[in-house]
Every structure is written in structure tokens, then in C-alpha cells.
Short mmCIF file of C-alpha atoms in Angstrom, two decimals:
data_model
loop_
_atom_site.label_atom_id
_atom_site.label_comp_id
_atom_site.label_asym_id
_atom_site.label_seq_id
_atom_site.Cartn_x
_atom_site.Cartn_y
_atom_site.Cartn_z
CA UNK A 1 29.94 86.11 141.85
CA UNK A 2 28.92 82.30 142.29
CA UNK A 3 32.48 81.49 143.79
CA UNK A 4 31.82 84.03 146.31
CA UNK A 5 27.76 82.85 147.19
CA UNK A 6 29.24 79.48 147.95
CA UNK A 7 31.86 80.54 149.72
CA UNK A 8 29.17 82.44 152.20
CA UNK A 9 27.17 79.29 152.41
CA UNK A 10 29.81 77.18 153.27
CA UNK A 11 31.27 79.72 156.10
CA UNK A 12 27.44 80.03 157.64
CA UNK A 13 27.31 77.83 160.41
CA UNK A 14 24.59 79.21 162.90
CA UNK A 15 24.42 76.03 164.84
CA UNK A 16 27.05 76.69 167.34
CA UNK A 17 27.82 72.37 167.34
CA UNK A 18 28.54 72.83 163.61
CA UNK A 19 30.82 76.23 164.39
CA UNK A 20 33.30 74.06 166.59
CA UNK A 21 33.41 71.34 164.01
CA UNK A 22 34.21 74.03 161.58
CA UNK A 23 36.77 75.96 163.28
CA UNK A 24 38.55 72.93 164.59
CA UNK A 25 38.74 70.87 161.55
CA UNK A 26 38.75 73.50 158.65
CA UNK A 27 39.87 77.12 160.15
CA UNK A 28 42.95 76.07 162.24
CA UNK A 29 44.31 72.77 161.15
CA UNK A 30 47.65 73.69 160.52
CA UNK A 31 47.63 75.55 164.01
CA UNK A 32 47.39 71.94 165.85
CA UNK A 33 50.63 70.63 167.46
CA UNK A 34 52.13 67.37 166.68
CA UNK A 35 52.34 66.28 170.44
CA UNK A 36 50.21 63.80 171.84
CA UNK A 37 48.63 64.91 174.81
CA UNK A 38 46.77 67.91 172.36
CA UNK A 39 45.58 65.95 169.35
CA UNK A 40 44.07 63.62 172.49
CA UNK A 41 42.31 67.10 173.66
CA UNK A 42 40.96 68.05 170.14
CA UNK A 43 39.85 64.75 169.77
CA UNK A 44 37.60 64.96 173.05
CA UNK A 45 36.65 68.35 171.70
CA UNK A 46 35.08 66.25 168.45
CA UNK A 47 33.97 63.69 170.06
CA UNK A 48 32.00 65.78 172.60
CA UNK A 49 30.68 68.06 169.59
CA UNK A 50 29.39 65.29 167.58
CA UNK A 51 28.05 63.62 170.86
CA UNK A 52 25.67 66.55 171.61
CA UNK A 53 24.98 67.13 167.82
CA UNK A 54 22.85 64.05 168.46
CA UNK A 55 21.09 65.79 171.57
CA UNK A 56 18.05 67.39 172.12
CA UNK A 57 18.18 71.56 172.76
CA UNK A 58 17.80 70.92 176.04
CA UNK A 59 21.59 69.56 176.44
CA UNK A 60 22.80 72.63 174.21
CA UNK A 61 24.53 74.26 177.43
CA UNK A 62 26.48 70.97 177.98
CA UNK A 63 27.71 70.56 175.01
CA UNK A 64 28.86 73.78 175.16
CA UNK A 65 30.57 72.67 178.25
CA UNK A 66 32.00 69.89 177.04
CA UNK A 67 33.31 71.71 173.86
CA UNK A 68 35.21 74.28 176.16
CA UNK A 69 37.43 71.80 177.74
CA UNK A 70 39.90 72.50 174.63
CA UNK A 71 40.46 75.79 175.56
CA UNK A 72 42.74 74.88 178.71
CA UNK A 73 45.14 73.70 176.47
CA UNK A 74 46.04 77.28 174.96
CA UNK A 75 45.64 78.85 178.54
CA UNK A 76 48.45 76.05 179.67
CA UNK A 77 50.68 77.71 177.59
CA UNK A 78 50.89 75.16 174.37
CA UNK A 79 52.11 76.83 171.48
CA UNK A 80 49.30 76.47 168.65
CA UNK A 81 51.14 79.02 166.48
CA UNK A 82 53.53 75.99 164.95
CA UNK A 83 52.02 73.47 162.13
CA UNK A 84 51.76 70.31 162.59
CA UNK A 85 52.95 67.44 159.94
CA UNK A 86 50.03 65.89 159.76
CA UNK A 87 47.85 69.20 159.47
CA UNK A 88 50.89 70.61 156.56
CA UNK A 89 50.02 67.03 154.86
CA UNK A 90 46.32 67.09 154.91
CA UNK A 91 46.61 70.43 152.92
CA UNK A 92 48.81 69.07 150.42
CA UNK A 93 47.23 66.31 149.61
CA UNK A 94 43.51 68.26 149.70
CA UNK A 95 45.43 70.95 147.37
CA UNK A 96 46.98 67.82 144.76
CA UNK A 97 43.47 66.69 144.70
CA UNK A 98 41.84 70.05 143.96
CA UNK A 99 44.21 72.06 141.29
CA UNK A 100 45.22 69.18 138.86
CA UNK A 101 43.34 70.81 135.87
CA UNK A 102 44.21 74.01 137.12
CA UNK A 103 47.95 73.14 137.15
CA UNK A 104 47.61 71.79 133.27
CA UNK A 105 46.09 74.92 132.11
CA UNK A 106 48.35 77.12 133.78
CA UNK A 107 51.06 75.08 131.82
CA UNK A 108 49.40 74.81 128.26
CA UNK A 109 48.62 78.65 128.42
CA UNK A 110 52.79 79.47 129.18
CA UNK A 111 53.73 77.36 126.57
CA UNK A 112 50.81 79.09 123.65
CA UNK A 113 52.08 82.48 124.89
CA UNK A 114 56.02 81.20 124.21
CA UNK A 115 55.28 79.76 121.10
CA UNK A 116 52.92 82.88 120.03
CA UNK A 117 52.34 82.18 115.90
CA UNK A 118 53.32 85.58 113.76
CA UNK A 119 54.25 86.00 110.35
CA UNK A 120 57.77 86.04 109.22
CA UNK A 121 58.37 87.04 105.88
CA UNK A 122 61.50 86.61 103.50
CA UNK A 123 61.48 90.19 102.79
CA UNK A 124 63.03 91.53 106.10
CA UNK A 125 66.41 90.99 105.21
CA UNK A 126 68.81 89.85 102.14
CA UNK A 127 69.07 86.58 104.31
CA UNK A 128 65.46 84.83 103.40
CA UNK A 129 63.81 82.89 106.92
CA UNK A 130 64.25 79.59 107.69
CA UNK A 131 60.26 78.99 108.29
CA UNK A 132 57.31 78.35 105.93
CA UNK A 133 53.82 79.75 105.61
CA UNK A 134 52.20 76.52 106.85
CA UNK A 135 49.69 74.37 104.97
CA UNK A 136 46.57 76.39 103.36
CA UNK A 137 48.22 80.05 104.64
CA UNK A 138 48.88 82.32 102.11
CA UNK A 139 51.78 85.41 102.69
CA UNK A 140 52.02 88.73 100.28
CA UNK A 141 55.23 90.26 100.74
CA UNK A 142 55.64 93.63 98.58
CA UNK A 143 58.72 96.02 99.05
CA UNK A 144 60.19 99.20 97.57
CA UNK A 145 63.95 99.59 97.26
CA UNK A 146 65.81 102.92 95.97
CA UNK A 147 70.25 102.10 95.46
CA UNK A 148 72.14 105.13 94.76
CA UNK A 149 74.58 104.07 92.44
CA UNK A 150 78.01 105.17 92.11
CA UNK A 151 78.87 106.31 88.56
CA UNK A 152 75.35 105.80 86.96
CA UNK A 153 71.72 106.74 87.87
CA UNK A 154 70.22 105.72 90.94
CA UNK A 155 67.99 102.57 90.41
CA UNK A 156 64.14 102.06 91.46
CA UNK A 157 63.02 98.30 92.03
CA UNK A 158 59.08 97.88 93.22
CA UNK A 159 56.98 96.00 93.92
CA UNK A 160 59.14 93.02 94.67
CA UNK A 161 56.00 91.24 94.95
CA UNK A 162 55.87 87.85 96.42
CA UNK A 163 53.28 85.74 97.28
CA UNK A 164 53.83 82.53 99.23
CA UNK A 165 51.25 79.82 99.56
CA UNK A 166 51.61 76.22 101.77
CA UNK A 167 50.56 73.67 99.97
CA UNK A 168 51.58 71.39 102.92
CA UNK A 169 53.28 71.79 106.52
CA UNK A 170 56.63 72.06 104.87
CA UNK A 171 56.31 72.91 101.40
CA UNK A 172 55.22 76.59 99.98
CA UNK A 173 55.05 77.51 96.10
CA UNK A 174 55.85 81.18 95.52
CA UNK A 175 55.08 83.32 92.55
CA UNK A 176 55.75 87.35 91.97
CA UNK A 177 56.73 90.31 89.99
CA UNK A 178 58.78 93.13 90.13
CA UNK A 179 59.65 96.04 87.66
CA UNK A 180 63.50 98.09 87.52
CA UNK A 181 64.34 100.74 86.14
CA UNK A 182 67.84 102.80 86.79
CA UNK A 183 71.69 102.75 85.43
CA UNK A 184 72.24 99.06 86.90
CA UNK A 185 70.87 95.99 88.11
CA UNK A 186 69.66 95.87 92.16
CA UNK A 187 71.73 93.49 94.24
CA UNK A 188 70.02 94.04 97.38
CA UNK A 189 66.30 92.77 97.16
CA UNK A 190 67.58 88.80 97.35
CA UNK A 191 66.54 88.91 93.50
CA UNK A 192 70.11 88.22 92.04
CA UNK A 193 69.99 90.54 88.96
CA UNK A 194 71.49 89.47 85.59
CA UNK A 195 72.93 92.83 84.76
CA UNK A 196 75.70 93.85 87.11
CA UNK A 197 77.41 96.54 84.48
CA UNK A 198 76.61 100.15 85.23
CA UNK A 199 76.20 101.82 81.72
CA UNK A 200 75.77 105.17 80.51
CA UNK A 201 72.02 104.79 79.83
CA UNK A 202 68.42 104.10 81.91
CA UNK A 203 67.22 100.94 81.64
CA UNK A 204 63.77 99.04 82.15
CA UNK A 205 63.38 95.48 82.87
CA UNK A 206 60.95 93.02 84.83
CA UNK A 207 60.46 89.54 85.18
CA UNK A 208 58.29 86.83 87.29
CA UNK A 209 59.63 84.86 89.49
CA UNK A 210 58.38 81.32 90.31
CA UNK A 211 59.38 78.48 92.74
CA UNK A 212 58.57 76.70 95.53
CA UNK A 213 59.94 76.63 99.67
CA UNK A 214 61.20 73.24 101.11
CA UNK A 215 61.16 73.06 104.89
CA UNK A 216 64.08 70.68 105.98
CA UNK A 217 64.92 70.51 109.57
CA UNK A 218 63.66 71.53 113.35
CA UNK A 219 66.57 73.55 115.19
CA UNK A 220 67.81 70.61 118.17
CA UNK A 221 70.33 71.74 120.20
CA UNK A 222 73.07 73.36 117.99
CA UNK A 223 71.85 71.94 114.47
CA UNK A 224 70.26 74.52 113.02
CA UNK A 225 66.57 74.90 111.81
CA UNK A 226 67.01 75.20 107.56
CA UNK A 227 65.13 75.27 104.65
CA UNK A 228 65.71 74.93 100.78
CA UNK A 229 64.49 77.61 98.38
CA UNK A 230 64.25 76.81 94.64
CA UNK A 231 63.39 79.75 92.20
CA UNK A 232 63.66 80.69 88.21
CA UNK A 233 62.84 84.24 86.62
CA UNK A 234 62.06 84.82 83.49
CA UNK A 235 61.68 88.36 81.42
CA UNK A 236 58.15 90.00 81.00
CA UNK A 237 60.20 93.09 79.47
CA UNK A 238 63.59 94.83 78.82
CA UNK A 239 66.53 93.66 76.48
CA UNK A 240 67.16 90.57 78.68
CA UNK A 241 65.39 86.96 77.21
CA UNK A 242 67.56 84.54 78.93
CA UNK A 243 65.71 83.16 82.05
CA UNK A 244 67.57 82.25 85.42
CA UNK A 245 67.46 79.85 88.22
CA UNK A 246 68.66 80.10 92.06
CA UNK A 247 69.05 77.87 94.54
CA UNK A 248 69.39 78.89 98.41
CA UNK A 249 70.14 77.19 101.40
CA UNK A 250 69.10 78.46 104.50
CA UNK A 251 70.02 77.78 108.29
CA UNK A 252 69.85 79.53 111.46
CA UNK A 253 69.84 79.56 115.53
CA UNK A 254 67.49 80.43 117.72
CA UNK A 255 69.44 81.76 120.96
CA UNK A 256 68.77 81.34 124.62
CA UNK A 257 67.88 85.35 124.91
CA UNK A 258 65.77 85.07 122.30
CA UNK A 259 68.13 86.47 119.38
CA UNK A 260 67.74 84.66 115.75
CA UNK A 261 71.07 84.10 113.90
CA UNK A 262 70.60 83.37 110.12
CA UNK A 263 72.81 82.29 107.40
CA UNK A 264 72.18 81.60 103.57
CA UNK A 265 74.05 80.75 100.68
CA UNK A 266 72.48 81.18 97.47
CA UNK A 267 73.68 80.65 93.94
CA UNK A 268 72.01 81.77 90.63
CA UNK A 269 73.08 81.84 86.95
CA UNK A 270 73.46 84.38 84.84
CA UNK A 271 73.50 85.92 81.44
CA UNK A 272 75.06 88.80 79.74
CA UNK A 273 74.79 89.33 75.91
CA UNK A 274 77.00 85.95 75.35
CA UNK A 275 78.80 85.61 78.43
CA UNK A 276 76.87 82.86 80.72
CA UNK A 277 78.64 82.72 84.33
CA UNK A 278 77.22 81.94 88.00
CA UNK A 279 76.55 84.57 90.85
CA UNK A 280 77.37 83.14 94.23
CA UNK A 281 75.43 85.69 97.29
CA UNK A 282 76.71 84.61 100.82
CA UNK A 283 75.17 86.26 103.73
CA UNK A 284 74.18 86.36 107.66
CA UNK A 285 71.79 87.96 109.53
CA UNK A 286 71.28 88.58 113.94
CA UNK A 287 67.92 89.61 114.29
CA UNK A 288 67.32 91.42 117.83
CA UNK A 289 63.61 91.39 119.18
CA UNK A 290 62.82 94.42 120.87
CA UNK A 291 59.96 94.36 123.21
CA UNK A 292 56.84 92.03 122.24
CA UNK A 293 56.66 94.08 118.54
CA UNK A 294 59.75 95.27 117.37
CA UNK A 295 62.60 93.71 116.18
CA UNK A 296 65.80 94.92 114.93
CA UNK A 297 68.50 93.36 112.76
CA UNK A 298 72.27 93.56 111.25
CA UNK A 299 73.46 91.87 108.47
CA UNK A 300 76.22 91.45 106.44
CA UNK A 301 75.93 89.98 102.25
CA UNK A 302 77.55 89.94 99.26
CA UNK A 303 77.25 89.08 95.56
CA UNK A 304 80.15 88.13 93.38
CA UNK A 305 80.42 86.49 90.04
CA UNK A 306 82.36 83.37 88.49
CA UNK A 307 83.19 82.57 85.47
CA UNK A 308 82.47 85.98 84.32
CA UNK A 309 84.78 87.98 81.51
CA UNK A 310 85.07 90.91 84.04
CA UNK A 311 84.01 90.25 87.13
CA UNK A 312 82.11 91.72 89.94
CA UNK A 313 81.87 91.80 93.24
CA UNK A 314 79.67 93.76 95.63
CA UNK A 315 79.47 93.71 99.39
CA UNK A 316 77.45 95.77 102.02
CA UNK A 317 76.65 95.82 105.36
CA UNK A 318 72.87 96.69 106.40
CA UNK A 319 70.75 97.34 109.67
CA UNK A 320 66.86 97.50 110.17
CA UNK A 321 63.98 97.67 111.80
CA UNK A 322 60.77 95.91 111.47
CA UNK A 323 57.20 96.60 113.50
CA UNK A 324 54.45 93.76 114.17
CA UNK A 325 51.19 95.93 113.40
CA UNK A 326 49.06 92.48 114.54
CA UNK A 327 50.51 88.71 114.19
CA UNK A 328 49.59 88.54 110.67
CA UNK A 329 50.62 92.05 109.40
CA UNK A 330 54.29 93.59 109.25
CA UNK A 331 56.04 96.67 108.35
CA UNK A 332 59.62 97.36 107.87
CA UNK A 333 62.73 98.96 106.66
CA UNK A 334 66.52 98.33 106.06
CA UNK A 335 69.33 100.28 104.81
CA UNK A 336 72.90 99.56 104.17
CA UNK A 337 75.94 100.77 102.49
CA UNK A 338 78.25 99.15 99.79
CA UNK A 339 81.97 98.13 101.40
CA UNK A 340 84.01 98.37 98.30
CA UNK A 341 83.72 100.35 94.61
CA UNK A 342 82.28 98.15 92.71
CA UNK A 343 79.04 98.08 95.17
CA UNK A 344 76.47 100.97 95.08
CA UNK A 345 77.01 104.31 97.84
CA UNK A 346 73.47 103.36 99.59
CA UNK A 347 70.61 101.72 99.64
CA UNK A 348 67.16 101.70 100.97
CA UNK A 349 64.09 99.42 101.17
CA UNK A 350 60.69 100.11 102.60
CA UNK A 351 57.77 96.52 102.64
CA UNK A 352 54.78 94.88 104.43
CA UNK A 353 54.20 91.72 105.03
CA UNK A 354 50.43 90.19 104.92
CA UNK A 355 49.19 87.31 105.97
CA UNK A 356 45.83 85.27 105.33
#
């Protein structure tokens, strides 16, 4: 409403000396030609109105006069419809001088809205993110998975809980639990399991997890953004004691249409009655954002032993989809299905992410 009340005041010129100022100099500059012979006429027209400004009211009617003597060049057929240089120039220059801080805030709002901060949480996929939580954030990750086995029972793993605190801008420490129970290990929550045998009976097991999150390096160009996840579980029930340690390397794209490509290699050791070996779990992820809240993903993993007295190897391929309730809340789900015999039919997961 104040814009408007000065523009009013500033367009209310009832002296009619200080209406031809106004409509020659501000209403139709850029109507003025470049040739000589009509800026001379304009500038009589000024001269003459700021003249008689000086008069008494008895001279109004010849300034009036004096003022009209612009008109004949319109009635002689000069075209005022085409700018002038000079007039174009005189608007730049007023317009550079008037929308500087406009300009900057125009630019530091696109680049907030581009670089919008949400949550992105490990649990979305096999393939962990390449980001940390950021220093003094804290992220609780919980998830639900159900794997239908092939020869043995089906296996329940929950809550997968994870929590994720920054203790600086590149560093997080992480901490959680999770409880199985089922005819074999689960392979698909990025928890390598130590029991990869599918046996006759149920079994119960959990264990804590501990570690910390090392951010390494910025995406520029086509080197990749990555990070460095160290981790060790140890048994809080079950038949297993032995406790385990996994290291994963993490790296991925962002693309010029806005897809994220990620990759991870992770290795972990294992433990089975007397038979130590190592557990190597490859896998890559395109994650496909779909409108400002959903996003979408495909992946492909596997796990695979070495050094093992009978091996194993398990791979799968797995979609899903994941909603952004609010920046700092997500929901999501995945699926997938093993590619070979020695992985499970199906899987499912089901998780939220939280942020404070």
C-alpha cells in the first residue's frame, strides 16, 4: 500500500508548468527522436516551461503558449513512436542504479531454492549416501525388513535402528540395534550378517553396531562426491560371540537432470563356528527424483564370501520408492528379488528417516 501512495504523489502534478516537465522528461522519453532539429524543439519546450515556472500567474497563458510550440513537431509528421539512444540509455543506466540489491536477492534466493537442505538417510537403499548429517544434527533411521527364504523360514529383521550424530562438518559417529529372527541371516539391510547357512531350525540373534562416517570429497566435474564408513558389531544375544568389522567406500554422481548415481564397496569379516573368512558386498544405485517429494530408485548388490569352506554368494536386484513428508522427515520402501539359488525368493523393507 505505501508503494502505491507514493506512486500517486509523485504522478500529482496540478500545476500545469510542472505537468509538461513531467510528461516530457519522465512519461515519454524513450518516444523522443534522435534527430537534431526535435531534441532542439523539446529543449525550447523546457526552457520555456522552466522560464514561466519563475513567473507570476499573470503570465500563466503564455507559458502555456510557449509550451505548445512542441506540438508542431508531431503535426509535421515526425515519427515519435521510435526510441531514441540517448532516451534507451538514460533508462538503463536509471534501472542499473535502481535494482542492484534487487538483482542480488533475486540471485541468492535461486541458488537457496537449488541447494534446498533435506535429509538423506543411509537406509534408502543397500548402497549407503555419500553425505553426512552435518555438525550438531542428529538422524534416526529405523527400518523393517521381511526375506522369504528359499528352503528355510522366512526371516524378520527390525528395527535396524541407526542413529547418526555430526560431531563436525564431515565426521558423524553412529550407534544402533537391531534384533533377527528366521531360518538365515538377512543380506539385504547393508548389515552384512555372519550367518549365511540356511538351517533346519529358527534362530534369534542381535547385536549393536557402532562406528563413525568420514566425509572425503566434493563431487567436481566427473570425480565423484565419496565418503568412508567404518563400523563393528558385536552380539547382545544368540549363539554368535565373535564381533565383526566393515569398512565401506562410497562414491557417486550427481547428473545434469538431476539423477544421483551411487556406488559402494564394502567389506566385512566374518565368523562361523571356526571358520573365519571375509564378505565382500559390491553394489550401485540410480536414484530418480520425481517431482519436488518423491524419488524413486534401482539398484543392483551382492554379497559373496572368501576364504570361506563353502561358499556363498547372493545377488539381487531391487527398486523403490521413497516420500519427503517435510525436509527433515522421510518414508520409504524397497523390494527386490534374489538372481541366483543361493539368494533368498524376495524381499521387503519398510523405514523413516528423522531428523533433528
Amino acid at each position: 500500500m505505501k508503494r502505491h501512495a507514493d506512486r500517486r504523489k509523485f504522478t500529482d502534478h496540478s500545476n500545469p508548468h510542472e505537468q509538461i516537465l513531467f510528461h516530457s522528461v519522465i512519461i515519454r522519453p524513450w518516444q523522443w527522436r534522435a534527430e537534431a532539429p526535435q531534441m532542439r524543439t523539446v529543449t525550447a519546450a523546457l526552457n520555456c516551461s522552466m522560464n514561466d515556472s519563475a513567473t507570476t500567474d499573470a503570465n500563466e497563458d503564455a507559458a502555456l503558449r510557449c509550451a505548445s510550440t512542441s506540438r508542431p513537431a508531431v503535426q509535421r509528421g515526425i515519427d515519435v513512436t521510435r526510441p531514441s539512444f540517448t532516451a534507451f540509455a538514460f533508462c538503463v543506466a536509471f534501472l542499473s542504479a535502481m535494482l542492484p540489491s534487487a538483482n542480488a536477492q533475486f540471485l541468492f534466493l535461486g541458488s537457496e531454492s537449488s541447494e534446498e537442505d533435506e535429509i538423506e538417510t543411509d537406509r534408502d537403499s543397500f548402497t549407503p549416501s555419500t553425505t553426512v548429517v552435518g555438525e550438531g544434527r542428529f538422524v534416526f533411521e529405523s527400518a523393517y525388513s521381511f526375506i522369504d527364504n528359499r528352503d528355510v523360514s522366512e526371516t524378520h529383521s527390525y528395527p535396524e535402528i541407526v542413529g547418526r550424530y555430526g560431531i563436525s562438518e564431515n565426521i558423524e559417529l553412529r550407534f544402533g540395534w537391531n534384533y533377527e529372527v528366521g531360518g538365515a541371516g538377512n543380506p539385504i539391510s547393508g548389515n552384512v550378517p555372519e550367518e549365511f547357512e540356511e538351517g533346519a531350525g529358527l534362530e534369534r540373534e542381535s547385536r549393536v553396531l557402532y562406528g563413525a562416517k568420514f566425509f572425503l570429497a566434493e563431487q567436481e566435474g566427473w570425480m565423484p562426491e565419496s565418503s568412508v564408513i567404518l563400523q563393528g558389531y558385536t552380539p547382545t544375544s544368540g549363539e554368535a560371540n565373535d564381533s565383526s568389522v566393515s569398512a565401506s567406500y562410497v562414491f557417486g554422481w550427481e547428473l545434469a537432470n538431476s539423477w544421483v548415481w551411487d556406488s559402494a564397496l564394502r567389506y566385512s569379516t566374518g565368523s562361523l563356528d571356526e571358520d573365519d573368512f571375509n564378505v565382500w558386498s559390491p553394489s550401485t544405485v540410480i536414484k530418480i527424483p520425481i517431482g519436488e517429494r518423491w524419488k524413486a530408485h534401482a539398484e543392483y548388490f551382492g554379497v559373496y564370501t572368501e576364504g570361506r569352506e563353502s561358499e556363498s554368494s547372493q545377488y539381487f536386484f531391487s527398486p523403490g520408492i521413497h516420500y519427503l513428508v517435510t525436509p527433515n522427515f522421510e518414508v520409504g520402501t524397497r523390494v527386490g528379488w534374489g538372481l541366483n539359488n543361493q539368494a533368498p525368493n524376495f524381499f521387503s523393507n519398510v523405514g523413516v528417516g528423522l531428523r533433528y
